[in-house]
PDB file of C-alpha atoms in Angstrom:
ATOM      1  CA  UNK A   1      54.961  -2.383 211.466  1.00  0.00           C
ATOM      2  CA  UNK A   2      53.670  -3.778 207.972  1.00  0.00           C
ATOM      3  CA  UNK A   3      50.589  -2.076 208.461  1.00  0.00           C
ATOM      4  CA  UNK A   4      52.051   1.344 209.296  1.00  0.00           C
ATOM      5  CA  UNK A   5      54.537   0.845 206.677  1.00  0.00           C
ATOM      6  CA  UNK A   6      51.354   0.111 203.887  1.00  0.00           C
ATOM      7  CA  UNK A   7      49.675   3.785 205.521  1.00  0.00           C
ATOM      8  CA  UNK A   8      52.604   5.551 204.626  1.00  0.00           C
ATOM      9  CA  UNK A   9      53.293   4.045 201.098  1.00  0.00           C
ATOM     10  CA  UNK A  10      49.406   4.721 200.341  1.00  0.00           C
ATOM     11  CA  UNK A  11      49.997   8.265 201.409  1.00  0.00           C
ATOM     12  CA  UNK A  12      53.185   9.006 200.024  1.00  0.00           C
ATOM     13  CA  UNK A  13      50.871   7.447 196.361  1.00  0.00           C
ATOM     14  CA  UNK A  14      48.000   9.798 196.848  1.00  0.00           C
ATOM     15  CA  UNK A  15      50.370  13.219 197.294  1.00  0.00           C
ATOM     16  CA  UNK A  16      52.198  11.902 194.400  1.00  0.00           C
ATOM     17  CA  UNK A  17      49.102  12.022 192.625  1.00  0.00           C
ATOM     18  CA  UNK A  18      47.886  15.146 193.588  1.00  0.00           C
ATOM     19  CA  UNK A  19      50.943  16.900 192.798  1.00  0.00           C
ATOM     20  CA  UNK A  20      50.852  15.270 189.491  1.00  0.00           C
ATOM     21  CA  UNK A  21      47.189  16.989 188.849  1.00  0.00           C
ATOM     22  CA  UNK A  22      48.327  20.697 190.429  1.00  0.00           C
ATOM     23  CA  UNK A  23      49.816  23.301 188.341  1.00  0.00           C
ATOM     24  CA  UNK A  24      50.382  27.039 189.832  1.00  0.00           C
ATOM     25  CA  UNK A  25      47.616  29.108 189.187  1.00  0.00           C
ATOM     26  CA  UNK A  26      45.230  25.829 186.992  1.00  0.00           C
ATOM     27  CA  UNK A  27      42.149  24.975 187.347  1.00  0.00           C
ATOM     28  CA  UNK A  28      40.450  21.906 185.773  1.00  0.00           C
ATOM     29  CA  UNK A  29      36.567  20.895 185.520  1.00  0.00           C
ATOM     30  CA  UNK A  30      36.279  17.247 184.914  1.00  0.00           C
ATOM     31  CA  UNK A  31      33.176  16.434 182.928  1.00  0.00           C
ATOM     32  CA  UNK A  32      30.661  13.128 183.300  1.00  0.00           C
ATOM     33  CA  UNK A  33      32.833  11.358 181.027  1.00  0.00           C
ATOM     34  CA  UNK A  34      35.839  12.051 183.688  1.00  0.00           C
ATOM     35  CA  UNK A  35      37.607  14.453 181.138  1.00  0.00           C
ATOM     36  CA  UNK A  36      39.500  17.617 182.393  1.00  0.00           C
ATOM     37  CA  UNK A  37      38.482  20.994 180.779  1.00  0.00           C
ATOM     38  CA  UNK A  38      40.509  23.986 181.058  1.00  0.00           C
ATOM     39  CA  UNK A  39      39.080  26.372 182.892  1.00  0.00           C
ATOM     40  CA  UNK A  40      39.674  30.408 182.768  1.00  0.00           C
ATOM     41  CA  UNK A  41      42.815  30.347 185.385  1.00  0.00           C
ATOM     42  CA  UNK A  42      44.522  27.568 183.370  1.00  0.00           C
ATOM     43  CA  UNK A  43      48.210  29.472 182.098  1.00  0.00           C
ATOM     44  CA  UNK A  44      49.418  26.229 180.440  1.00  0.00           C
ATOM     45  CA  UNK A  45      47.275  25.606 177.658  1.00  0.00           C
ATOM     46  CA  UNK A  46      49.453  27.332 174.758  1.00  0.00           C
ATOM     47  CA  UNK A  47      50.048  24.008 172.505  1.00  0.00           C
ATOM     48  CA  UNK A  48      46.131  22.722 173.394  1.00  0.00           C
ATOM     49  CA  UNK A  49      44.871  24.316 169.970  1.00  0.00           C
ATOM     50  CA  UNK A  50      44.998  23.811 166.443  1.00  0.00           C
ATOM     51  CA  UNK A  51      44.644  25.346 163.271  1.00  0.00           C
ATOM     52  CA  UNK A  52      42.864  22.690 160.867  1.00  0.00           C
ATOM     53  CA  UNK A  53      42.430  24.095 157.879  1.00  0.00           C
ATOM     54  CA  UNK A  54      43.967  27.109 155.534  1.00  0.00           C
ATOM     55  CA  UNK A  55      41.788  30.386 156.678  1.00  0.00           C
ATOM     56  CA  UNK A  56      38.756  31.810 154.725  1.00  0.00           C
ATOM     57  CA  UNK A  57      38.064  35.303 154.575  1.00  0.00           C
ATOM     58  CA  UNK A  58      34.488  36.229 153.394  1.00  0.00           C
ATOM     59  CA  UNK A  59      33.794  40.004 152.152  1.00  0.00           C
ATOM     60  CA  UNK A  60      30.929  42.102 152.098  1.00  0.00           C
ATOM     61  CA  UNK A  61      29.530  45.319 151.071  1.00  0.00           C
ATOM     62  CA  UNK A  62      29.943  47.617 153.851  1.00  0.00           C
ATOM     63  CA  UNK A  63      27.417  50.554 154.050  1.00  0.00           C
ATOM     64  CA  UNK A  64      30.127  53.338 155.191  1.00  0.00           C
ATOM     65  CA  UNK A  65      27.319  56.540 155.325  1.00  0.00           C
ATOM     66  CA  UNK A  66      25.014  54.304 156.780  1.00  0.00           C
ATOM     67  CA  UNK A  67      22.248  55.165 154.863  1.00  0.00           C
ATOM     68  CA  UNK A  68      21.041  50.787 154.233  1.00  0.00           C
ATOM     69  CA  UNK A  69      22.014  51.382 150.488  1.00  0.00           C
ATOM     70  CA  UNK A  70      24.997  50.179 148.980  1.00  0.00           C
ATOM     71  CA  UNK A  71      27.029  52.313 146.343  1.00  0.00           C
ATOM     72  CA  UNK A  72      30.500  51.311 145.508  1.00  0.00           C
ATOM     73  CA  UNK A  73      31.064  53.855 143.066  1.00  0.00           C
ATOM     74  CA  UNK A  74      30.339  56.790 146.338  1.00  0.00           C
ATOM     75  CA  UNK A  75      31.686  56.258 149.845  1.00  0.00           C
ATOM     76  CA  UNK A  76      30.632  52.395 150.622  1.00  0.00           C
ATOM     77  CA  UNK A  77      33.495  49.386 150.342  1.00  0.00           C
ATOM     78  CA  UNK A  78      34.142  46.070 149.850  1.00  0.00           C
ATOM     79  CA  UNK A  79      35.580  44.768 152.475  1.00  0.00           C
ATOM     80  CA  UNK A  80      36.458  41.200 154.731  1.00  0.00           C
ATOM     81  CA  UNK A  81      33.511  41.288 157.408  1.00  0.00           C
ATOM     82  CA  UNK A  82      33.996  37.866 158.735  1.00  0.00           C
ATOM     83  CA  UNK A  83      37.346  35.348 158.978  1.00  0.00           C
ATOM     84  CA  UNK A  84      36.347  31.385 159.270  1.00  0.00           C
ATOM     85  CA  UNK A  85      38.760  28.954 160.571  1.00  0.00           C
ATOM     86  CA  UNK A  86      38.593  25.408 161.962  1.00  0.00           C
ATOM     87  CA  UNK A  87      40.167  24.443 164.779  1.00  0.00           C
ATOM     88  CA  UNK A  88      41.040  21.196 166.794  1.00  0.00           C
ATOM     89  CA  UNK A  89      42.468  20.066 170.085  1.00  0.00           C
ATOM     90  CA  UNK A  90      45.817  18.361 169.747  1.00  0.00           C
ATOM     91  CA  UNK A  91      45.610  16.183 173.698  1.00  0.00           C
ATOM     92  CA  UNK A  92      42.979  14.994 175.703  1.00  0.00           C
ATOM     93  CA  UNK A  93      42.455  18.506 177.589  1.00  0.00           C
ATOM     94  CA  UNK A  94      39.557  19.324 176.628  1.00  0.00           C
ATOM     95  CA  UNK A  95      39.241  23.262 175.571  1.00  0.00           C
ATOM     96  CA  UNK A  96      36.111  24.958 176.340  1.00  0.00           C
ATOM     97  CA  UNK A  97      34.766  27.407 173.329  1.00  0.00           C
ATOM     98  CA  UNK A  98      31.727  28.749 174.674  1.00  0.00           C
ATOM     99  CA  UNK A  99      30.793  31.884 172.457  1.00  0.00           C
ATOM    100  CA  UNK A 100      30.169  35.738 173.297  1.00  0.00           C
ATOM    101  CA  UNK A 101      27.764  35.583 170.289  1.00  0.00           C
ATOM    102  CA  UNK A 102      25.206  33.352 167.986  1.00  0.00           C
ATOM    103  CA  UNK A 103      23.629  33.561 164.882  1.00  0.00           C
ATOM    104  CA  UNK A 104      19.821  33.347 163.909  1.00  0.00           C
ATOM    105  CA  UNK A 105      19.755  34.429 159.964  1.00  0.00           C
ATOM    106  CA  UNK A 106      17.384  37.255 160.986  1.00  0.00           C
ATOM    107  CA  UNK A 107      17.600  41.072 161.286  1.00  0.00           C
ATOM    108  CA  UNK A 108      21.110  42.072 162.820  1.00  0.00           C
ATOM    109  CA  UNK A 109      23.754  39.221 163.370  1.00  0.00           C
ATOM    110  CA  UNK A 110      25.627  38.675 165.340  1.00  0.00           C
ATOM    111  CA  UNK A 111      23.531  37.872 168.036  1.00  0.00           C
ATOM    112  CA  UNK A 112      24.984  38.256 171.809  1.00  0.00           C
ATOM    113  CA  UNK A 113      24.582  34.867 173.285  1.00  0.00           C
ATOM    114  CA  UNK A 114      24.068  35.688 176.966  1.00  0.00           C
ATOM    115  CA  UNK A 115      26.672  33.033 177.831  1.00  0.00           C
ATOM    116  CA  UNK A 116      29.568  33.263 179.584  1.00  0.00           C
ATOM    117  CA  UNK A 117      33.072  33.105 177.255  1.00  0.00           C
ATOM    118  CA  UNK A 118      36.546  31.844 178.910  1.00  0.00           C
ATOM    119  CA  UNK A 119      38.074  32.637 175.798  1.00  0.00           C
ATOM    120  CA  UNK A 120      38.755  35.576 173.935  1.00  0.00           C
ATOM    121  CA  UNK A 121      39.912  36.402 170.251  1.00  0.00           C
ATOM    122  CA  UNK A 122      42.001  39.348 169.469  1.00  0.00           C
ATOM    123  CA  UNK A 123      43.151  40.356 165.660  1.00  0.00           C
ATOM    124  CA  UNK A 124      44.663  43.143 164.341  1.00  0.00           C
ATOM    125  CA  UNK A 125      46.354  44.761 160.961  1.00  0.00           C
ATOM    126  CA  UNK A 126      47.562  48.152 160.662  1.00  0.00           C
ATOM    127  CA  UNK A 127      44.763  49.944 160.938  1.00  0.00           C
ATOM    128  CA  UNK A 128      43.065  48.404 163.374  1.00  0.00           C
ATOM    129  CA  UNK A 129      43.048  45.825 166.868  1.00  0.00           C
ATOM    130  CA  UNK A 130      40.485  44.695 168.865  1.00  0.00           C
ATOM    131  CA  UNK A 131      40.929  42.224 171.943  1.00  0.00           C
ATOM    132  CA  UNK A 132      37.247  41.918 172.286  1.00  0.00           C
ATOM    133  CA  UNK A 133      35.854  40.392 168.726  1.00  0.00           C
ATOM    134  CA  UNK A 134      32.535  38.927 168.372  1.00  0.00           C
ATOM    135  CA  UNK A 135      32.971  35.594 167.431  1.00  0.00           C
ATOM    136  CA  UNK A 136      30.465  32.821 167.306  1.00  0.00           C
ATOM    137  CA  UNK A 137      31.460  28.676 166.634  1.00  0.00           C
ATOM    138  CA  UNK A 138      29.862  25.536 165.315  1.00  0.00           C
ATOM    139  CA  UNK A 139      30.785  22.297 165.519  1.00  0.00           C
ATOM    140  CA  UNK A 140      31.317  19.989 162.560  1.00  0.00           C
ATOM    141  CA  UNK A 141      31.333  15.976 162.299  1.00  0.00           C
ATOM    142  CA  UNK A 142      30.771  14.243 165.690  1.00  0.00           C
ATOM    143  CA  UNK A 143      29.897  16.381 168.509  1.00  0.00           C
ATOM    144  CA  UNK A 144      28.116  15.993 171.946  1.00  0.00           C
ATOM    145  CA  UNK A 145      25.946  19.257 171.547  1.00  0.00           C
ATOM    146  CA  UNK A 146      27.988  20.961 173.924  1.00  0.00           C
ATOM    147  CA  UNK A 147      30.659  23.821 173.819  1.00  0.00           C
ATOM    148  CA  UNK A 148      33.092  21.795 174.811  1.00  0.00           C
ATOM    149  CA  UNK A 149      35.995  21.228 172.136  1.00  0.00           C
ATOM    150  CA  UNK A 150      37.025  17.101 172.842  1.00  0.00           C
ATOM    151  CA  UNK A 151      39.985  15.597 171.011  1.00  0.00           C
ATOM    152  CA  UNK A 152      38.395  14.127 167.679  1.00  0.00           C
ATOM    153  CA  UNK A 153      35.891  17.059 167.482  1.00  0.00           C
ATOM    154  CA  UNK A 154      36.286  19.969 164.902  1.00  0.00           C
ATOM    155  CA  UNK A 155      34.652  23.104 165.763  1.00  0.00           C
ATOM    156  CA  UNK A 156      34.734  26.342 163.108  1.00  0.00           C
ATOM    157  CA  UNK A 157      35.472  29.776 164.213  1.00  0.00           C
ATOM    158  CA  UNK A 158      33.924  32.660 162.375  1.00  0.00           C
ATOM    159  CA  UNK A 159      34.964  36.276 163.843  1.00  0.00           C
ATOM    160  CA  UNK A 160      32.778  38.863 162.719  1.00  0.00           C
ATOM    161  CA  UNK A 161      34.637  42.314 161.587  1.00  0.00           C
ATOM    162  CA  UNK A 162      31.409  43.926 160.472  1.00  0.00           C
ATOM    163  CA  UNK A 163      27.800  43.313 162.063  1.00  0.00           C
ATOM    164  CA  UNK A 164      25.601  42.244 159.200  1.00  0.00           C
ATOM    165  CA  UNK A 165      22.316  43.997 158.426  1.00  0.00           C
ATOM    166  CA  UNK A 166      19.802  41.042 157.252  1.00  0.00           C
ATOM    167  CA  UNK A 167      17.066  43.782 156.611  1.00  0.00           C
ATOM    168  CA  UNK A 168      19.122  45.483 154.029  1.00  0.00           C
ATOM    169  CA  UNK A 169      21.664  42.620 153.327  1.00  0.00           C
ATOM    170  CA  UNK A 170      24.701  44.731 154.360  1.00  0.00           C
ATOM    171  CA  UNK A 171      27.574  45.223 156.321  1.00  0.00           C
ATOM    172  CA  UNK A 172      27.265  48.320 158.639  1.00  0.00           C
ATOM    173  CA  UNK A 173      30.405  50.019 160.252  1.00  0.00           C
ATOM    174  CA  UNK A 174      30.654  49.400 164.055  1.00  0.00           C
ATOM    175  CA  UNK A 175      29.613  52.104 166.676  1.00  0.00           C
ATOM    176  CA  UNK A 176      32.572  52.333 169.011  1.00  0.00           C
ATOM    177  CA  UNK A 177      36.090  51.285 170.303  1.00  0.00           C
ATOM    178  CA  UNK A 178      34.326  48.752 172.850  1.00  0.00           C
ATOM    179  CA  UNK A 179      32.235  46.332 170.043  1.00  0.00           C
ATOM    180  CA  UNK A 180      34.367  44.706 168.315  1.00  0.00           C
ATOM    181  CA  UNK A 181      34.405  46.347 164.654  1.00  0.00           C
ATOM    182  CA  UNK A 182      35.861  48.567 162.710  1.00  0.00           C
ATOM    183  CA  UNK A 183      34.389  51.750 162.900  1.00  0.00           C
ATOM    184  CA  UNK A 184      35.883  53.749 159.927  1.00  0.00           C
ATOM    185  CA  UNK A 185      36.275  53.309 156.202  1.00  0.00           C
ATOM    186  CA  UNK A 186      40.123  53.587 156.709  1.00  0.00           C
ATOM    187  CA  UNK A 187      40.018  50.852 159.547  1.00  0.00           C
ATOM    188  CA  UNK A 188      38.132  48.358 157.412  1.00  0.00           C
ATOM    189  CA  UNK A 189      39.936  44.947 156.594  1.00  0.00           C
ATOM    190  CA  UNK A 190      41.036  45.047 152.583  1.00  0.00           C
ATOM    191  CA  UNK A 191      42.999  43.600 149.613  1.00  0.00           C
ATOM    192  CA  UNK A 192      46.601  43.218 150.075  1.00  0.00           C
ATOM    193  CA  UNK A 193      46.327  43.996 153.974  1.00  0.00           C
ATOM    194  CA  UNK A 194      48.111  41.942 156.536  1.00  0.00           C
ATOM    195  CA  UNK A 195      46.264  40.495 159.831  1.00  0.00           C
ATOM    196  CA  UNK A 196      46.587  39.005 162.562  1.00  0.00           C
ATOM    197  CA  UNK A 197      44.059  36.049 164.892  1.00  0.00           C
ATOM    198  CA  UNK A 198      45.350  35.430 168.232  1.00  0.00           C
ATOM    199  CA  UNK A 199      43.057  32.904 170.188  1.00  0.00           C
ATOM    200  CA  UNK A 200      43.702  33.675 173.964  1.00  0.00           C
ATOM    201  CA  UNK A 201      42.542  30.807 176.586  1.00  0.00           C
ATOM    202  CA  UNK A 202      43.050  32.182 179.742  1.00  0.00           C
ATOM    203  CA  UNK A 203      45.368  35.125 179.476  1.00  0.00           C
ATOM    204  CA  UNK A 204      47.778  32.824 177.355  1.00  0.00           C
ATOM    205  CA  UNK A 205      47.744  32.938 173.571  1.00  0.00           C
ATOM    206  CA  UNK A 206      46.648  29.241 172.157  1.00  0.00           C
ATOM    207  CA  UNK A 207      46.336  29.923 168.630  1.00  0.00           C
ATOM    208  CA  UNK A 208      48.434  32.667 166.541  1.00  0.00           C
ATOM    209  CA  UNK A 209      48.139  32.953 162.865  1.00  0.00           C
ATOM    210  CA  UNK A 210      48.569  35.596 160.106  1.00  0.00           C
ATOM    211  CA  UNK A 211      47.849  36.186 156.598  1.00  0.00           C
ATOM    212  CA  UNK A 212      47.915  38.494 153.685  1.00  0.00           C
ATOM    213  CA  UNK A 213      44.800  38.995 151.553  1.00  0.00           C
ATOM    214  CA  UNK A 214      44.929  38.756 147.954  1.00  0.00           C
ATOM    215  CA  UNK A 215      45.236  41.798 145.744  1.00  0.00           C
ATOM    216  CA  UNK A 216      41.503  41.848 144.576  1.00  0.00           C
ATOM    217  CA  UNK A 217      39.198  40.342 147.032  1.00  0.00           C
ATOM    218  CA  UNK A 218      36.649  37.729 146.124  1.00  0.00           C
ATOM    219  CA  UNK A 219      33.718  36.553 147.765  1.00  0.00           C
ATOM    220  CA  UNK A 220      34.742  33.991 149.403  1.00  0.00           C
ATOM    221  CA  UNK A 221      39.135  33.721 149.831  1.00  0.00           C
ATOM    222  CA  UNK A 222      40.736  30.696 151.112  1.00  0.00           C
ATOM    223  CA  UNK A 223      44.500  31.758 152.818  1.00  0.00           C
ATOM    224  CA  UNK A 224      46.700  29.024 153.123  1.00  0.00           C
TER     225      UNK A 224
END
């Protein structure tokens, strides 16, 4: 009787456990180091990011009649062609930030990095939305080399609005609806405009900010 009674209190222990670990529609992949990442089908990961830091936008000189030479005084603009922002993981889920893009400093960036992204980035402003950004990430302070975003780690964010032109050290316009980028002079991010960044892990948004850029744009802006 003691025995069978032990059975059932060790069973009724491991279903308690396992219904602990299961959440409709989640998925987890537990690492080497026996911590869970959230994988693609997780839906409960909206409080897992952070923002770190205030938000930097950096602006270039776009080359709007795509002709590699810059003229501000004719058709081309200044414009925001990327948006930089840390970010950091607030439990011990760790999030995974694998990239649709890198960056090499030569020629055309960015780069598509042949990998295969759970996450998505969508922003937006009046003129303009995109749920398919390029975005590429690097990891600051301690880090394992991996994509993998631990609690402690910091890992920044840059989304790219323009492609850059390394050849002839400009911004170019995008070529379509399905890139990324703006494709239009009118659709280009600029002073005084509004935006937007919505992180998405796994069909659930993560990470939603906005801002307002200032009413002449530097080089470098810092939004707080």
């Amino acid at each position: 009787m003691a025995i069978e009674v032990a059975i059932i209190a060790i069973a009724g222990f491991i279903v308690a456990v396992l219904g602990s670990l299961t959440l409709p529609g989640s998925s987890f992949l537990v690492t080497e180091s026996g911590e869970a990442v959230v994988r693609d089908d997780f839906t409960s990961s909206a409080s897992q990011l952070t923002l770190r830091t205030g938000v930097v936008a950096e602006s270039g000189e776009v080359d709007v009649d795509a002709n590699d030479v810059i003229l501000l005084s004719g058709v081309d603009e200044l414009a925001v062609a990327k948006l930089i922002f840390m970010v950091e993981v607030a439990t011990d889920v760790v999030v995974d930030l694998t990239p649709p893009n890198t960056v090499d400093d030569t020629q055309a960036d960015p780069d598509a990095s042949g990998l295969s992204p759970s996450i998505y980035i969508t922003v937006s402003w009046d003129e303009f939305t995109s749920n398919n950004t390029q975005w590429t990430v690097d990891f600051a302070g301690d880090t394992n080399g991996d994509y993998f975003l631990e609690k402690g780690e910091r890992a920044e964010v840059t989304v790219w609005l323009q492609p850059y032109d390394g050849i002839n050290v400009l911004y170019d316009l995008g070529s379509g609806t399905s890139d990324g980028y703006a494709d239009s002079a009118a659709e280009l991010l600029q002073q005084r405009d509004n935006f937007v960044v919505e992180v998405n892990v796994a069909g659930s948004t993560s990470l939603s900010f906005q801002r307002t850029l200032p009413l002449e744009l530097g080089t470098s802006d810092l939004l707080d």
